[in-house]
Coordinates of C-alpha atoms in Angstrom, one line a residue:
M67 CA -7.9 11.4 53.4
E68 CA -10.2 12.9 50.7
T69 CA -8.7 14.6 47.7
Q70 CA -9.9 18.2 48.6
Q71 CA -8.5 17.8 52.2
L72 CA -5.2 16.7 50.8
I73 CA -5.0 19.6 48.4
E74 CA -5.9 22.3 51.2
A75 CA -3.4 20.6 53.7
L76 CA -0.6 20.7 51.1
T77 CA -1.4 24.0 49.4
G78 CA -2.6 26.1 52.3
D79 CA -5.4 28.7 51.9
G80 CA -3.1 31.8 51.0
G81 CA -4.6 33.7 54.0
D82 CA -8.1 33.3 52.8
P83 CA -10.0 30.3 53.9
G84 CA -12.9 31.1 51.4
H85 CA -10.6 31.3 48.5
P86 CA -10.3 28.2 46.3
V87 CA -7.0 26.9 45.4
S88 CA -6.0 28.1 41.8
P89 CA -5.4 25.6 38.9
A90 CA -1.6 26.5 39.0
G91 CA -1.5 25.4 42.8
K92 CA -3.1 22.2 41.9
L93 CA -0.6 21.8 39.2
R94 CA 2.3 22.2 41.7
L95 CA 0.7 19.6 43.9
L96 CA 0.4 17.2 40.9
N97 CA 4.1 17.7 40.1
A98 CA 5.1 17.1 43.7
L99 CA 2.9 13.8 44.0
A100 CA 4.4 12.6 40.7
Q101 CA 7.8 13.3 42.0
C102 CA 6.9 11.6 45.4
T103 CA 5.3 8.7 43.6
D104 CA 8.4 7.7 41.9
E105 CA 10.7 8.2 45.0
V106 CA 8.5 6.2 47.2
A107 CA 8.0 3.3 44.6
A108 CA 11.9 3.2 44.4
E109 CA 12.2 3.0 48.2
L110 CA 9.5 0.3 48.3
T111 CA 11.3 -1.7 45.7
A112 CA 14.4 -2.0 47.8
E113 CA 12.9 -2.3 51.4
I114 CA 10.0 -4.7 50.9
T115 CA 10.5 -8.3 52.1
S116 CA 7.1 -9.5 52.8
P117 CA 5.3 -11.2 49.7
T118 CA 2.0 -9.9 51.2
Q119 CA 3.1 -6.2 50.7
A120 CA 4.8 -7.0 47.5
A121 CA 1.4 -8.1 46.4
L122 CA -0.4 -4.8 47.8
F123 CA 2.5 -2.8 46.0
A124 CA 1.8 -4.5 42.7
H125 CA -2.0 -4.0 42.9
T126 CA -1.4 -0.4 43.7
I127 CA 1.0 0.4 41.1
E128 CA -1.4 -1.3 38.6
R129 CA -4.2 1.0 39.7
T130 CA -1.9 3.9 39.4
H131 CA -1.1 2.8 35.9
R132 CA -4.7 2.6 34.9
Q133 CA -5.5 6.1 36.6
V134 CA -2.4 7.6 34.8
E135 CA -3.8 6.2 31.5
L136 CA -7.1 7.8 32.2
A137 CA -5.3 11.1 33.3
Q138 CA -3.5 11.2 29.8
I139 CA -6.7 11.3 27.8
R140 CA -7.9 14.0 30.3
A141 CA -4.9 15.9 29.5
A142 CA -5.3 15.6 25.7
H143 CA -8.9 16.6 26.0
T144 CA -7.8 19.7 28.0
A145 CA -5.3 20.6 25.5
Q146 CA -7.9 20.3 22.6
R147 CA -10.7 22.3 24.5
T148 CA -8.1 25.2 25.5
L149 CA -6.5 25.3 21.7
V150 CA -3.0 24.6 23.1
Q151 CA -1.8 24.4 19.5
D152 CA -2.2 28.3 19.4
L153 CA 0.2 29.1 22.0
P154 CA 3.2 31.0 21.0
A155 CA 6.7 29.3 21.0
P156 CA 7.9 31.0 24.2
N157 CA 5.1 29.9 26.3
L158 CA 5.6 26.3 24.9
D159 CA 9.1 26.6 25.7
Q160 CA 8.7 27.5 29.2
A161 CA 6.1 24.9 29.9
R162 CA 8.5 22.3 28.7
E163 CA 11.4 23.3 30.9
I164 CA 9.2 23.4 33.9
A165 CA 7.8 20.1 33.2
R166 CA 11.6 18.8 32.8
D167 CA 12.6 20.2 36.0
P168 CA 9.6 21.1 38.2
A169 CA 11.5 21.7 41.7
A170 CA 11.4 25.6 41.2
F171 CA 7.8 25.6 40.3
I172 CA 6.7 23.3 43.2
R173 CA 8.5 25.5 45.8
G174 CA 6.7 28.5 44.2
E175 CA 9.8 30.2 43.0
R176 CA 8.8 30.0 39.5
E177 CA 5.6 31.1 37.7
L178 CA 3.9 30.0 34.4
P179 CA 4.2 32.5 31.7
A180 CA 0.8 34.6 31.3
D181 CA -1.4 33.6 28.2
P182 CA -1.5 35.8 25.3
A183 CA -4.0 38.6 25.8
T184 CA -5.2 38.4 22.0
V185 CA -5.6 35.7 19.3
P186 CA -2.1 35.0 18.1
T187 CA -1.5 35.5 14.4
G188 CA 0.9 34.3 11.9
L189 CA 2.4 30.7 11.6
M190 CA 1.7 28.7 14.7
P191 CA 4.1 26.0 16.2
F192 CA 1.5 23.2 15.6
K193 CA -1.4 23.1 13.2
D194 CA -3.7 21.1 15.7
T195 CA -3.8 19.1 18.9
A196 CA -2.4 16.0 17.5
A197 CA 0.6 17.7 16.3
F198 CA 1.2 19.4 19.7
L199 CA 0.9 15.7 21.3
Q200 CA 3.4 14.6 18.7
G201 CA 5.9 17.3 18.7
D202 CA 5.9 18.5 22.2
L203 CA 5.2 15.1 24.0
G204 CA 6.9 12.9 21.5
L205 CA 4.2 10.6 20.8
S206 CA 3.7 8.7 17.6
H207 CA 1.0 9.7 15.1
F208 CA -1.2 6.8 16.1
A209 CA -0.9 7.3 20.0
A210 CA -1.9 11.0 19.5
R211 CA -4.8 9.9 17.4
D212 CA -5.8 7.3 19.9
R213 CA -5.7 9.8 22.8
L214 CA -7.9 12.2 21.2
H215 CA -10.3 9.6 20.0
A216 CA -10.7 8.2 23.5
A217 CA -11.0 11.6 24.8
N218 CA -13.8 12.5 22.6
A219 CA -15.6 9.1 23.0
L220 CA -15.1 8.3 26.8
L221 CA -15.2 11.7 28.4
P222 CA -17.9 14.1 29.1
H223 CA -17.6 17.1 26.7
V224 CA -19.4 20.6 25.9
D225 CA -21.4 20.9 22.8
I226 CA -21.6 23.9 20.6
H227 CA -24.3 25.4 22.6
G228 CA -22.1 25.3 25.8
N229 CA -24.2 22.5 27.4
T230 CA -22.3 19.6 29.3
R231 CA -22.9 16.2 27.6
G232 CA -22.0 12.9 28.9
P233 CA -19.4 10.5 27.2
R234 CA -20.5 9.4 23.6
Y235 CA -20.0 5.7 24.9
P236 CA -21.3 5.8 28.3
K237 CA -21.0 2.1 29.1
L238 CA -17.8 1.9 28.0
A239 CA -16.7 4.9 29.9
E240 CA -18.3 3.4 32.9
Q241 CA -16.1 0.1 32.6
V242 CA -12.9 2.2 32.2
H243 CA -13.6 4.5 35.1
A244 CA -14.5 1.5 37.2
G245 CA -11.1 -0.3 36.2
K246 CA -13.0 -3.2 34.6
A247 CA -11.6 -2.5 31.1
R248 CA -8.2 -1.3 29.8
L249 CA -8.4 2.0 28.2
G250 CA -6.7 0.7 25.1
A251 CA -9.4 -2.0 24.4
A252 CA -12.1 0.5 25.0
T253 CA -10.7 3.0 22.7
A254 CA -10.3 0.3 20.0
A255 CA -13.9 -0.8 20.6
A256 CA -15.0 3.0 20.5
R257 CA -13.4 3.4 17.1
K258 CA -15.3 0.1 15.7
L259 CA -18.4 1.5 17.2
D260 CA -17.9 4.6 15.1
K261 CA -17.5 2.7 12.1
L262 CA -21.0 0.9 12.7
A263 CA -22.7 4.1 13.6
P264 CA -23.8 5.0 10.0
S265 CA -25.4 1.4 9.8
I266 CA -27.0 1.7 13.0
A267 CA -28.4 5.0 12.2
S268 CA -30.3 3.7 9.1
H269 CA -32.4 1.4 11.4
T270 CA -35.7 2.5 12.9
Q271 CA -35.3 3.0 16.6
S272 CA -31.6 3.6 16.3
P273 CA -30.9 4.9 19.7
D274 CA -32.2 1.9 21.4
L275 CA -30.5 -0.5 18.9
A276 CA -27.2 1.6 19.5
A277 CA -27.5 1.4 23.3
R278 CA -28.1 -2.4 23.2
L279 CA -25.0 -3.0 21.0
E280 CA -22.8 -0.8 23.0
E281 CA -23.8 -2.8 26.1
Q282 CA -22.8 -6.0 24.5
V283 CA -19.7 -4.5 23.4
A284 CA -18.8 -3.1 26.8
E285 CA -19.5 -6.6 28.4
S286 CA -17.3 -8.1 26.0
V287 CA -14.3 -5.6 26.4
A288 CA -14.8 -6.1 30.2
A289 CA -14.4 -9.9 29.9
G290 CA -10.7 -9.1 28.5
I291 CA -10.8 -11.5 25.7
P292 CA -9.8 -9.4 22.4
L293 CA -10.6 -12.4 20.1
A294 CA -14.1 -12.7 21.4
T295 CA -14.5 -9.1 21.1
N296 CA -13.3 -9.0 17.3
R297 CA -15.7 -11.9 16.6
L298 CA -18.6 -10.0 18.2
F299 CA -17.9 -6.8 15.9
T300 CA -17.6 -9.2 13.0
S301 CA -20.9 -10.7 13.5
L302 CA -22.6 -7.3 14.4
A303 CA -21.3 -5.7 11.0
D304 CA -22.6 -8.7 9.2
E305 CA -26.0 -8.6 10.9
L306 CA -26.2 -4.8 10.4
D307 CA -25.4 -5.2 6.6
N308 CA -27.8 -8.0 6.1
T309 CA -30.7 -6.1 7.8
S310 CA -30.1 -2.6 6.7
T311 CA -31.9 -0.6 4.1
P312 CA -31.7 -1.8 0.4
E313 CA -29.4 1.0 -0.3
P314 CA -26.6 2.1 2.1
S315 CA -26.2 5.9 3.0
P316 CA -23.3 8.0 1.8
E317 CA -22.1 8.2 5.4
D318 CA -22.2 4.5 5.4
I319 CA -20.4 4.0 2.0
R320 CA -17.8 6.9 3.3
A321 CA -17.0 4.8 6.6
K322 CA -16.7 1.4 5.1
T323 CA -15.5 1.6 1.6
G324 CA -11.8 2.0 0.5
I325 CA -8.4 0.4 0.6
F326 CA -6.8 0.4 4.0
I327 CA -3.1 -0.4 4.9
T328 CA -3.5 -2.8 7.8
K329 CA 0.3 -3.9 8.3
R330 CA 3.6 -3.2 6.8
T331 CA 6.9 -5.0 7.4
R332 CA 10.4 -4.7 5.6
H333 CA 9.2 -6.7 2.6
Y334 CA 5.4 -7.0 2.7
T335 CA 2.4 -4.6 2.9
W336 CA -1.0 -6.0 4.0
M337 CA -4.2 -4.2 2.6
S338 CA -7.8 -4.5 3.3
V339 CA -10.4 -3.5 0.7
C340 CA -14.1 -2.9 1.1
M341 CA -16.2 -1.7 -2.0
L342 CA -19.8 -1.7 -3.3
N343 CA -21.0 -5.0 -4.9
T344 CA -21.2 -3.2 -8.3
D345 CA -17.4 -2.4 -7.9
A346 CA -16.6 -5.9 -6.7
E347 CA -18.2 -7.5 -9.8
V348 CA -15.7 -5.7 -11.9
F349 CA -13.0 -7.2 -9.8
L350 CA -14.5 -10.6 -9.8
S351 CA -14.8 -10.4 -13.6
H352 CA -11.2 -9.4 -14.1
F353 CA -9.9 -12.1 -11.9
A354 CA -12.2 -14.9 -13.4
A355 CA -10.7 -13.9 -16.9
S356 CA -7.2 -14.1 -15.5
D357 CA -7.8 -17.6 -13.8
N358 CA -9.1 -19.1 -17.2
P359 CA -6.0 -20.2 -19.4
R360 CA -8.3 -20.2 -22.3
T361 CA -8.1 -16.5 -22.5
L362 CA -5.2 -14.0 -23.3
A363 CA -5.5 -12.6 -20.0
G364 CA -4.9 -16.0 -18.4
N365 CA -1.8 -16.5 -20.6
R366 CA 0.0 -18.9 -17.9
E367 CA 3.5 -18.3 -19.2
A368 CA 3.3 -14.6 -19.5
M369 CA 1.5 -14.2 -16.2
A370 CA 4.2 -16.1 -14.5
A371 CA 7.0 -13.9 -16.3
A372 CA 5.4 -10.9 -15.1
A373 CA 5.0 -12.0 -11.7
T374 CA 7.3 -10.6 -9.0
G375 CA 9.8 -13.1 -7.8
M376 CA 8.4 -15.9 -10.2
N377 CA 9.8 -17.5 -13.3
P378 CA 7.8 -19.7 -15.8
S379 CA 8.9 -23.1 -15.5
T380 CA 7.0 -24.4 -18.5
N381 CA 5.9 -23.1 -21.8
I382 CA 2.2 -23.6 -21.9
N383 CA 2.3 -23.2 -25.9
D384 CA 5.0 -25.8 -26.2
A385 CA 2.7 -28.7 -26.1
N386 CA 4.9 -31.2 -27.9
G387 CA 8.0 -30.2 -25.8
D388 CA 10.1 -29.3 -28.6
G389 CA 10.9 -25.8 -27.1
N390 CA 9.9 -23.8 -30.2
G391 CA 6.5 -22.6 -28.5
T392 CA 4.2 -24.3 -31.0
N393 CA 1.5 -26.5 -30.3
G394 CA 2.5 -29.5 -32.2
S395 CA 1.1 -28.6 -35.4
G396 CA 3.6 -26.0 -36.2
A397 CA 1.3 -23.1 -35.5
N398 CA 2.3 -20.5 -32.8
D399 CA -0.6 -20.0 -30.3
T400 CA 0.5 -16.6 -29.1
T401 CA -1.2 -14.7 -31.7
D402 CA -3.8 -12.0 -30.5
G403 CA -7.5 -12.9 -30.5
P404 CA -10.5 -12.3 -28.7
D405 CA -10.4 -12.2 -24.8
W406 CA -12.8 -15.1 -24.8
F407 CA -12.1 -18.1 -27.2
T408 CA -15.6 -19.7 -28.0
H409 CA -14.2 -22.5 -30.1
P410 CA -13.1 -25.6 -28.0
E411 CA -10.5 -26.7 -30.5
A412 CA -8.5 -23.4 -29.9
T413 CA -8.3 -23.6 -26.2
G414 CA -5.1 -25.7 -25.9
T415 CA -4.8 -28.7 -23.3
D416 CA -5.6 -27.0 -20.0
T417 CA -8.8 -27.9 -18.5
L418 CA -10.5 -26.5 -15.3
D419 CA -10.0 -28.2 -12.0
N420 CA -12.6 -29.7 -10.0
P421 CA -15.0 -26.9 -8.7
A422 CA -14.4 -25.4 -5.4
P423 CA -16.7 -25.7 -2.6
G424 CA -17.8 -22.0 -2.8
L425 CA -17.0 -18.9 -4.8
I426 CA -14.9 -17.4 -1.9
D427 CA -12.8 -20.5 -1.4
S428 CA -12.0 -20.7 -5.1
F429 CA -10.9 -17.1 -5.0
N430 CA -8.9 -17.6 -2.0
A431 CA -7.3 -20.9 -3.0
T432 CA -3.6 -21.6 -2.2
V433 CA -2.9 -24.3 -4.7
D434 CA -0.3 -23.5 -7.4
G435 CA -1.6 -23.7 -10.9
T436 CA 0.5 -24.7 -13.9
D437 CA 2.2 -21.1 -13.7
G438 CA 3.4 -21.6 -10.1
L439 CA 0.9 -19.1 -9.0
T440 CA -1.9 -19.4 -6.4
P441 CA -5.2 -18.0 -7.4
P442 CA -4.7 -14.8 -5.0
Q443 CA -1.4 -14.3 -6.4
R444 CA -2.7 -14.3 -9.9
H445 CA -5.5 -11.9 -9.1
L446 CA -2.8 -9.4 -7.6
Q447 CA -0.7 -9.8 -10.7
T448 CA -3.9 -9.1 -12.9
L449 CA -4.3 -5.8 -11.2
L450 CA -0.6 -4.9 -11.3
N451 CA -0.8 -5.7 -15.1
L452 CA -3.7 -3.4 -15.7
M453 CA -2.0 -0.5 -13.7
R454 CA 1.4 -0.9 -15.6
A455 CA -0.2 -1.2 -19.0
P456 CA 1.0 1.0 -21.6
S457 CA -1.7 3.2 -23.6
K458 CA -1.4 1.0 -26.6
P459 CA -2.4 -2.7 -26.6
P460 CA 0.2 -5.2 -25.6
G461 CA 2.1 -7.0 -28.3
K462 CA 1.8 -10.6 -29.5
G463 CA 2.9 -13.1 -26.8
A464 CA 2.3 -10.6 -24.0
T465 CA -0.3 -11.2 -21.3
G466 CA -3.5 -10.1 -22.5
L467 CA -5.5 -7.6 -20.2
P468 CA -9.0 -8.6 -19.2
T469 CA -11.8 -6.4 -20.0
A470 CA -14.6 -6.6 -17.5
Q471 CA -18.4 -6.4 -18.4
L472 CA -20.7 -5.6 -15.7
I473 CA -23.7 -7.8 -16.3
I474 CA -26.7 -7.1 -14.1
H475 CA -29.8 -9.3 -13.9
C476 CA -33.1 -7.8 -12.9
R477 CA -36.6 -8.6 -13.2
L478 CA -38.8 -6.1 -15.3
D479 CA -41.5 -5.7 -12.6
T480 CA -38.7 -4.8 -10.0
L481 CA -37.2 -2.5 -12.4
L482 CA -40.5 -0.6 -13.1
G483 CA -41.3 -0.2 -9.3
L484 CA -44.1 -2.6 -9.5
A485 CA -42.4 -5.2 -7.1
T486 CA -39.8 -4.9 -4.4
G487 CA -36.4 -6.4 -5.0
N488 CA -32.9 -5.9 -6.3
G489 CA -30.7 -6.8 -9.1
W490 CA -27.8 -9.2 -8.9
S491 CA -24.5 -9.6 -10.8
A492 CA -23.1 -12.6 -12.8
H493 CA -21.3 -13.6 -9.7
G494 CA -24.4 -13.4 -7.3
L495 CA -23.7 -10.1 -5.7
E496 CA -26.8 -8.0 -4.9
I497 CA -27.2 -4.7 -6.6
P498 CA -29.7 -2.2 -5.3
I499 CA -32.3 -1.4 -7.8
S500 CA -31.5 2.3 -7.6
E501 CA -28.0 1.5 -8.8
V502 CA -29.5 -0.5 -11.5
R503 CA -31.6 2.4 -12.7
R504 CA -28.7 4.8 -12.4
R505 CA -26.4 2.5 -14.7
L506 CA -29.1 2.2 -17.2
A507 CA -29.3 6.1 -17.4
T508 CA -25.7 6.8 -17.4
D509 CA -23.7 3.8 -18.6
G510 CA -23.3 2.0 -21.9
T511 CA -25.8 -0.8 -21.8
I512 CA -26.6 -3.9 -23.7
P513 CA -30.3 -4.5 -22.9
L514 CA -31.3 -8.1 -22.8
V515 CA -35.1 -9.0 -22.5
L516 CA -35.8 -12.5 -21.5
G517 CA -38.6 -13.7 -23.6
G518 CA -38.8 -10.6 -25.8
Q519 CA -38.5 -10.6 -29.5
G520 CA -36.1 -7.8 -30.1
E521 CA -32.9 -10.1 -30.7
I522 CA -32.4 -13.5 -32.6
L523 CA -31.8 -16.1 -30.0
D524 CA -32.2 -19.1 -32.2
V525 CA -29.7 -19.7 -35.1
G526 CA -30.8 -23.3 -35.7
Q527 CA -28.1 -25.4 -37.3
E528 CA -26.3 -22.7 -39.0
M529 CA -23.8 -22.1 -36.4
R530 CA -22.6 -24.8 -33.5
F531 CA -21.0 -22.2 -31.1
A532 CA -23.0 -19.8 -29.2
P533 CA -23.0 -16.3 -30.2
D534 CA -22.0 -13.5 -27.7
H535 CA -25.8 -12.5 -27.2
V536 CA -27.1 -16.1 -26.8
R537 CA -24.3 -16.7 -24.2
R538 CA -25.4 -13.6 -22.2
A539 CA -29.0 -14.7 -22.5
V540 CA -28.4 -18.2 -21.3
L541 CA -26.3 -16.9 -18.3
A542 CA -28.8 -14.2 -17.5
R543 CA -31.4 -17.2 -17.1
D544 CA -29.2 -19.9 -15.4
G545 CA -26.6 -17.9 -13.6
G546 CA -24.1 -20.4 -13.5
C547 CA -23.1 -24.3 -14.1
F548 CA -26.2 -26.5 -14.5
Y549 CA -24.7 -29.0 -12.0
P550 CA -26.3 -28.7 -8.4
G551 CA -23.6 -27.2 -6.3
C552 CA -21.2 -26.1 -8.8
T553 CA -19.5 -22.8 -8.2
V554 CA -17.2 -22.3 -11.3
P555 CA -17.5 -18.6 -12.3
P556 CA -19.6 -17.5 -15.4
E557 CA -16.5 -16.7 -17.3
H558 CA -15.2 -20.1 -17.3
L559 CA -18.3 -21.8 -18.5
E560 CA -19.1 -23.5 -21.9
M561 CA -22.5 -23.6 -23.7
C562 CA -23.9 -27.3 -23.6
H563 CA -26.4 -28.3 -26.0
I564 CA -29.2 -30.0 -24.4
D565 CA -29.9 -32.0 -27.5
G566 CA -26.5 -32.8 -29.1
F567 CA -25.6 -30.8 -32.0
A568 CA -24.7 -33.8 -34.1
Q569 CA -28.0 -35.3 -33.4
G570 CA -29.9 -32.2 -34.9
G571 CA -29.9 -30.0 -31.8
H572 CA -30.3 -26.3 -32.4
T573 CA -28.1 -23.4 -31.2
S574 CA -30.5 -21.5 -29.3
V575 CA -31.3 -20.1 -25.8
H576 CA -34.0 -22.6 -25.0
K577 CA -31.7 -25.4 -26.1
F578 CA -28.6 -24.2 -24.2
T579 CA -27.6 -24.4 -20.8
P580 CA -24.1 -23.4 -19.3
G581 CA -21.8 -26.0 -17.8
C582 CA -18.1 -26.2 -16.6
T583 CA -15.7 -28.3 -18.6
S584 CA -16.0 -31.3 -16.2
H585 CA -19.8 -31.5 -16.1
H586 CA -20.0 -30.7 -19.8
H587 CA -18.0 -33.6 -20.6
M588 CA -20.2 -35.8 -18.0
A589 CA -23.2 -34.5 -20.1
D590 CA -21.6 -35.4 -23.4
N591 CA -20.5 -38.9 -22.2
G592 CA -24.0 -39.8 -21.1
L593 CA -23.3 -39.7 -17.3
L594 CA -25.8 -37.0 -17.0
E595 CA -29.1 -36.1 -18.7
L596 CA -30.0 -32.6 -19.8
V597 CA -33.7 -32.0 -20.1
I598 CA -36.2 -29.2 -20.4
H599 CA -38.5 -29.1 -17.5
N600 CA -41.3 -26.3 -17.1
G601 CA -39.5 -24.6 -20.0
I602 CA -36.0 -24.3 -18.1
P603 CA -33.1 -26.6 -18.5
H604 CA -32.7 -29.1 -15.6
V605 CA -30.3 -32.1 -15.1
V606 CA -31.0 -35.6 -14.1
L607 CA -28.2 -37.1 -11.9
P608 CA -26.9 -40.6 -12.1
K609 CA -29.0 -43.1 -10.3
H610 CA -26.6 -43.7 -7.7
L611 CA -26.5 -40.1 -6.8
D612 CA -30.2 -39.3 -7.2
P613 CA -32.4 -42.5 -6.8
E614 CA -35.5 -40.4 -7.4
Q615 CA -34.2 -39.3 -10.8
L616 CA -35.9 -35.9 -10.5
P617 CA -34.8 -32.9 -12.7
R618 CA -32.8 -30.7 -10.7
R619 CA -31.2 -27.0 -10.9
N620 CA -28.2 -25.3 -9.6
T621 CA -29.7 -23.4 -6.8
Y622 CA -26.2 -21.6 -6.0
W623 CA -26.6 -18.8 -8.4
P624 CA -29.3 -16.3 -8.4
Q625 CA -31.7 -17.2 -11.3
N626 CA -34.5 -15.9 -13.2
Q627 CA -36.9 -18.8 -12.8
A628 CA -39.4 -17.6 -15.5
A629 CA -39.4 -19.7 -18.7
L630 CA -37.9 -18.0 -21.8
F631 CA -40.5 -19.5 -24.2

């Protein structure tokens, strides 16, 4: 029997065959059918003995469940469209009573109250539709939000001009209506597509691209493998980021950036963070400083003492084990000093571990350090120390607070608009050229012109250790450690004389190259040879590693390949 025939058979025509059944009459029928469905299902549960009938019963109830899920978002959409939150309390109370006991309403002995003749004024029971779904239907905040989002994404709607429009995501809606995809999975996919919308809109032919991506997502959702769908979204987001315009739009930034709480339990809170590369560089700079035991910010003992649930097991300043906090010479190493110690003899006994295979791996490593903290724990503690820091500097022996310095490298022709390209940070993050220009105009800057004559970049034999401006110039040219494939962060690097200082080497930009502790020692011990090739420092590896004995560069870090002199 068709739906309309059933409605007419059960509700009658009221003496007027041409008069359509009113919405109130259909509501009576819907309540009656819901009541009958529950009663029939209970009877079938007790009566069915045939496994074939049991299989059909299970399939029927499952199809009914999916239809009810779809009906739920239709009800939420109707409540939003009719501004149900503006109903006065008496109307809401009577509707709630009828829903709780619909028998009199089904028999026609009770009517719904009339809607208000004028727009209600004063304080309304609910501020919006989501509040109505939570307060009147007992849904959670997230369930109410998801129903409204699903209704707006997967159902037809009326635009501001009164024209009926199709669903925002027709492919997903088609899969749901056909019973090929579950509503929850389709709703989650629609929400993720909304996050990708600003990136999609920035592309040329964005409507075609949006349709193709939605079709891929709809097919993945219909396959019913959530892990595969999540991987698809991850790859789509990465591809859109890599092929988008040089500078993200404000809508794209608004949709992606922020700190999001992804999970909470009794003892832990998980957060996901997304930020622009210029902001991420500040984080990376702070983290690299706290990872370096040769800085006050990396004071291992004080870091462990400040960490939640951790106790320092050793005193890093007690080098001789006498328990008095000295380094063996009677001098206490907890005095305040610059955040970066440029003199190797003042750095203590700690040395850097072997370089990690990549920057991300080194920042996410789970191996304990000498303070008992993993790098991720230490990074978290760095942020907590900064947030909890008093207005005055910490006293002697306290954990030093790292100070981030945003270093952006950029070619002059790119900055002047004579060539396309972007800047890059000290940790290799790409910075849009418009952001570089804005920073130059608004922030305090230390300009460094490679190959210019505006600053002394050669101090000869008068000074062994590199001044800060020389260090900045060398890092601007080389990016990172000279050894091919080394990923030790710039903050941890030492300045290596290409010609030994004891053999007459000068302290100058063109005679320096950055290196990590391990590779610096290898060069000093003659295991590596540092040379100038085409005006730029190169390294010649041992013959067993490089039989060709060619001068090589570390291509892991973005570099300015132009010779300084």
